[in-house]
Coordinates of C-alpha atoms in Angstrom, one line a residue:
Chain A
X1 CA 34.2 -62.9 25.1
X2 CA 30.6 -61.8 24.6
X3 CA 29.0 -62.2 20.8
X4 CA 28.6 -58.5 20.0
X5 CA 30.8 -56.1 21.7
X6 CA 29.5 -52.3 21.7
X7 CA 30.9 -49.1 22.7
X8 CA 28.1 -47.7 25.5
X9 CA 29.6 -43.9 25.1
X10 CA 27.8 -41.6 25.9
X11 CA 28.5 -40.1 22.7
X12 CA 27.8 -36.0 22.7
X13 CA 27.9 -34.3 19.5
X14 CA 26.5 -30.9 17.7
X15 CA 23.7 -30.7 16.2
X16 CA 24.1 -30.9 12.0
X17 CA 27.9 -33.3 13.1
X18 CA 28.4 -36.4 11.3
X19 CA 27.7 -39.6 13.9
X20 CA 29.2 -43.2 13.7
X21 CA 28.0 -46.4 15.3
X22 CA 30.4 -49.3 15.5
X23 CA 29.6 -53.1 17.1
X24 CA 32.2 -56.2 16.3
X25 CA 31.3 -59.0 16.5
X26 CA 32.9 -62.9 16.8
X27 CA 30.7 -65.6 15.5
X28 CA 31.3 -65.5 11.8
X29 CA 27.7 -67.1 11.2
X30 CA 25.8 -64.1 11.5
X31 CA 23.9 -63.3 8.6
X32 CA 21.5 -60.3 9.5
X33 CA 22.2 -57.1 11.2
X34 CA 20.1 -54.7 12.1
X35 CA 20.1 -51.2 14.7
X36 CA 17.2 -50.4 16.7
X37 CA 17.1 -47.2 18.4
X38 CA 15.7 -46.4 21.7
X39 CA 14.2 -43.5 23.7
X40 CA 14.0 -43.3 27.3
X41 CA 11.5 -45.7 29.1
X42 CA 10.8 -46.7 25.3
X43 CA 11.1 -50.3 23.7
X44 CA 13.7 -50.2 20.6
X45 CA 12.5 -49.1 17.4
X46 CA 14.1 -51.0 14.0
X47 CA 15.4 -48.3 12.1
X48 CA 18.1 -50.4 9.8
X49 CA 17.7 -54.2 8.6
X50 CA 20.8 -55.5 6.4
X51 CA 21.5 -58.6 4.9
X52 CA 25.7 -60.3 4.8
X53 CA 28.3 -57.2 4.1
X54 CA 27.3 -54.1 2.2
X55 CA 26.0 -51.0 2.4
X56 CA 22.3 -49.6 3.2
X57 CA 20.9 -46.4 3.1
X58 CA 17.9 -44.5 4.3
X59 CA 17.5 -41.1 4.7
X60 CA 20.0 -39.7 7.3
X61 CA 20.9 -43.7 8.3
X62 CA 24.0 -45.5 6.2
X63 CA 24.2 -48.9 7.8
X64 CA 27.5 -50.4 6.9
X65 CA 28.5 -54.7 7.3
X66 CA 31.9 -55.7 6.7
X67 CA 31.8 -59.4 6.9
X68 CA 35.6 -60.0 7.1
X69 CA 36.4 -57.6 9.8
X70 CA 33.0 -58.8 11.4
X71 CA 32.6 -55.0 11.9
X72 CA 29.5 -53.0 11.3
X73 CA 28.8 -49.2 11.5
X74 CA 25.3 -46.8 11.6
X75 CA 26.3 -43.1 10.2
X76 CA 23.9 -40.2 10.6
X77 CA 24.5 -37.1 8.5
X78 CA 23.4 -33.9 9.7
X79 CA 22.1 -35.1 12.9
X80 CA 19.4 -34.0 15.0
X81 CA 18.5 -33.3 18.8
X82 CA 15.6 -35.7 18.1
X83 CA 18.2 -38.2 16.8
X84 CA 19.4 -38.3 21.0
X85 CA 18.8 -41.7 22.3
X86 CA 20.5 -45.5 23.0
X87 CA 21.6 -46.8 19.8
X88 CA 22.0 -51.2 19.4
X89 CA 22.8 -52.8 17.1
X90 CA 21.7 -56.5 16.5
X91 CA 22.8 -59.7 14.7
X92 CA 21.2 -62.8 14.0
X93 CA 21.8 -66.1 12.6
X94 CA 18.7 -68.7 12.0
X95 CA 16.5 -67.7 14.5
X96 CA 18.9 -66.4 17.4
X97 CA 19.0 -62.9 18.0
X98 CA 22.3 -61.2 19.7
X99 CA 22.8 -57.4 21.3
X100 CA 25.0 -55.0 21.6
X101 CA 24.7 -53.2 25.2
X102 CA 23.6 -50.1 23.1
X103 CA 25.4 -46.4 22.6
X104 CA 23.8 -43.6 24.6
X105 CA 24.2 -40.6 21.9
X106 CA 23.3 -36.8 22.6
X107 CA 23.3 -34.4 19.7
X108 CA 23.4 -30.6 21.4
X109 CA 21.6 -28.0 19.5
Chain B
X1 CA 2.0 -49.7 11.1
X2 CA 1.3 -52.3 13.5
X3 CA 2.5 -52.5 17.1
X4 CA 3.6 -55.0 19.6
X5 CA 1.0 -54.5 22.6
X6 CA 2.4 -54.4 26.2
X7 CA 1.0 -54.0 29.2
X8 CA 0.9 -52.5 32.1
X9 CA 3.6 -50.0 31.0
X10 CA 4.8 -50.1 34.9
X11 CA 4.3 -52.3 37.8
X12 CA 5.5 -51.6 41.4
X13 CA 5.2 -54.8 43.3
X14 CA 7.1 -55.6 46.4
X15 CA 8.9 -58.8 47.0
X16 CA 7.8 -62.4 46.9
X17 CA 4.5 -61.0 45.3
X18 CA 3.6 -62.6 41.8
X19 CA 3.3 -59.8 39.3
X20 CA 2.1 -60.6 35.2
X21 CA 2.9 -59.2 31.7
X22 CA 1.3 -59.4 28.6
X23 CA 1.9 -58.8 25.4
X24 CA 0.0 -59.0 21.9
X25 CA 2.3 -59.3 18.5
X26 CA 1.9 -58.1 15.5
X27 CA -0.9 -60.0 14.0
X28 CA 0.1 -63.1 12.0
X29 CA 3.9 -63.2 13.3
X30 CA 4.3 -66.5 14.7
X31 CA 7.7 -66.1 16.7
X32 CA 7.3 -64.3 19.8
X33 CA 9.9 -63.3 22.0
X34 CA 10.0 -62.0 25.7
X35 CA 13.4 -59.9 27.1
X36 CA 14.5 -58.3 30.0
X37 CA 16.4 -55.4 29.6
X38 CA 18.6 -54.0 32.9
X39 CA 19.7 -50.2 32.3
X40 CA 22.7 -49.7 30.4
X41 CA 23.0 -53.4 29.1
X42 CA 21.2 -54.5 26.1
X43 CA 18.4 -57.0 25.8
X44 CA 18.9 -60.6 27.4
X45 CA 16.3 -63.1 26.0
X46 CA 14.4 -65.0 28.7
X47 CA 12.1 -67.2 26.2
X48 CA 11.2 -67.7 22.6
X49 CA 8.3 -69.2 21.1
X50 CA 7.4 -70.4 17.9
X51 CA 3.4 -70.7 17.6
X52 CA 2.3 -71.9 20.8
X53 CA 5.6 -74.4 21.4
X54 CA 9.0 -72.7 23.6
X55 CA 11.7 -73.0 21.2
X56 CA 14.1 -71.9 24.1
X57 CA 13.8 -71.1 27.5
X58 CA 17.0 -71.7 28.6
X59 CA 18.3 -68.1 29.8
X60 CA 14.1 -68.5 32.0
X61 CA 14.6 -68.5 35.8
X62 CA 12.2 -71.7 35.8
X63 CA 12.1 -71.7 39.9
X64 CA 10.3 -68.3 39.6
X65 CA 9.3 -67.7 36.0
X66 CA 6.4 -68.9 33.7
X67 CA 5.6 -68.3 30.5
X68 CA 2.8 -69.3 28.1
X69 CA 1.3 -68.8 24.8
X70 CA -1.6 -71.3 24.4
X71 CA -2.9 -70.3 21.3
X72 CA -0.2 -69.5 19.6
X73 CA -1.2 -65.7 19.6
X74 CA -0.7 -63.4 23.0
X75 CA 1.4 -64.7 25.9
X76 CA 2.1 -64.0 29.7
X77 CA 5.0 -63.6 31.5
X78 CA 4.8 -64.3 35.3
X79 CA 7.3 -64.4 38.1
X80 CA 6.3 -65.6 41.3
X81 CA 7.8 -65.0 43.9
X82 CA 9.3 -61.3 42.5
X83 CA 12.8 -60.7 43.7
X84 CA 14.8 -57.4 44.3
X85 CA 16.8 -58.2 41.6
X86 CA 13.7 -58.3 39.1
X87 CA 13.5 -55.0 38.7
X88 CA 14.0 -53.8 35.1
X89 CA 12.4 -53.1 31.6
X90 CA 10.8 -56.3 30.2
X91 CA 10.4 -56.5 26.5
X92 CA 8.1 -58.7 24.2
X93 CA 9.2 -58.9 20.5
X94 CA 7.6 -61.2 17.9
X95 CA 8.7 -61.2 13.9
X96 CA 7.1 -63.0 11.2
X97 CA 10.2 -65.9 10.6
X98 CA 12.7 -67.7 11.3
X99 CA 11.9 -71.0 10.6
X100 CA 9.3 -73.8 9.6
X101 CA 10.5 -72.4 6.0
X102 CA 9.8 -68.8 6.8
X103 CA 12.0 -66.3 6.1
X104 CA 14.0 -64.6 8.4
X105 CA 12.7 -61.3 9.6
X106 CA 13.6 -58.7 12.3
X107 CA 12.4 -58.2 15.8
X108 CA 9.2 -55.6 16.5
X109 CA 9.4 -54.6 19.9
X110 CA 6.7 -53.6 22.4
X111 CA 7.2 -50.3 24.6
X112 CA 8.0 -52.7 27.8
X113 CA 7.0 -52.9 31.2
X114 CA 8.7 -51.5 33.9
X115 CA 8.8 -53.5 36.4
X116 CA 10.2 -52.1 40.2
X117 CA 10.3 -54.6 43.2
X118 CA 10.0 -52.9 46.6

């Protein structure tokens, strides 16, 4: 069983549509979670950091960690064309780092 | 906001030639990581350095691949010789913890080098 398991899509949606992100994971000693996004022929960008379970919000981006279902999420409201790209998420305990295999998401204007 | 530096963006080398990276961190991050990423999969690590010491290089082809960071600052990636099966994106990251009483911190990534064998 790999350490973070991740939907690859591709995900297609409107433009303006609600858009949720979902990685599990098994190792419960995970303590940091974060999504990078990433453009074609790009390196990933950090666009959320969150620390143990809770909610974060910036802008259009809601990162959501739920500890006890080891389950995290990245909304988007009102989503954009630019907003098209691979989506991973990340976890990390001391100073190991683990990926998800990423979502490929295209919002259609 | 500063940048992880790669370079080159691409290389197009043909097998069982050496080819190089390198990559400059954000200054003052002491943890510096180097990744390859094959499309549609996610980033594997391939070595991790704290400072100028590898805190683990145990995912590194060591028959082919070399790293180093001797002053605890930029660092080089090398595989000699390149392989078919070389070919994809490879990533330096570096953050400012883990560790030594740092906090933790997140991964900065570089754009990557493309890397094709021929």
């Amino acid at each position: 069983q790999k350490e973070v398991e991740q939907d690859p899509g591709p995900l297609s949606v409107p433009e303006g549509a609600i858009v949720s992100l979902n990685c599990t994971y098994s190792n419960s000693a995970f303590q940091y979670f974060m999504w990078y996004r990433q453009y074609s022929r790009k390196g990933p960008e950090l666009l959320m950091y969150t620390y143990s379970s809770g909610n974060k919000e910036d802008g259009r981006f809601t990162a959501q960690v739920d500890k006890s279902s080891k389950y995290i999420s990245l909304f988007i409201r009102d989503s954009q064309p630019s907003d098209s790209a691979t989506y991973l998420c990340a976890m990390s305990a001391s100073n190991q780092f683990y990926f998800g295999t990423g979502t490929s998401l295209t919002v259609i204007p | 906001e500063a940048e992880v530096a790669q370079s080159p963006r691409y290389k197009i080398t043909e097998k069982s030639q050496a080819v190089a990276f390198w990559c400059d961190p954000i200054s003052g991050h002491a943890t510096l990581y180097w990744y390859r990423q094959i499309l549609g999969q996610g980033p594997e690590l391939l070595v991790q350095f704290q400072d100028e010491s590898v805190v683990d290089d145990s995912q590194l082809p060591k028959d082919r691949f070399s790293a180093e960071r001797l002053k605890g600052v930029d660092s080089t990636l090398k595989i000699q010789p390149a392989e078919l099966g070389d070919s994809a994106m490879y990533l330096c990251a570096s953050s400012g913890g883990q560790g030594f009483g740092r906090a933790h911190s997140p991964l900065h990534f570089g754009n990557g080098t493309r890397l094709t064998v021929t």
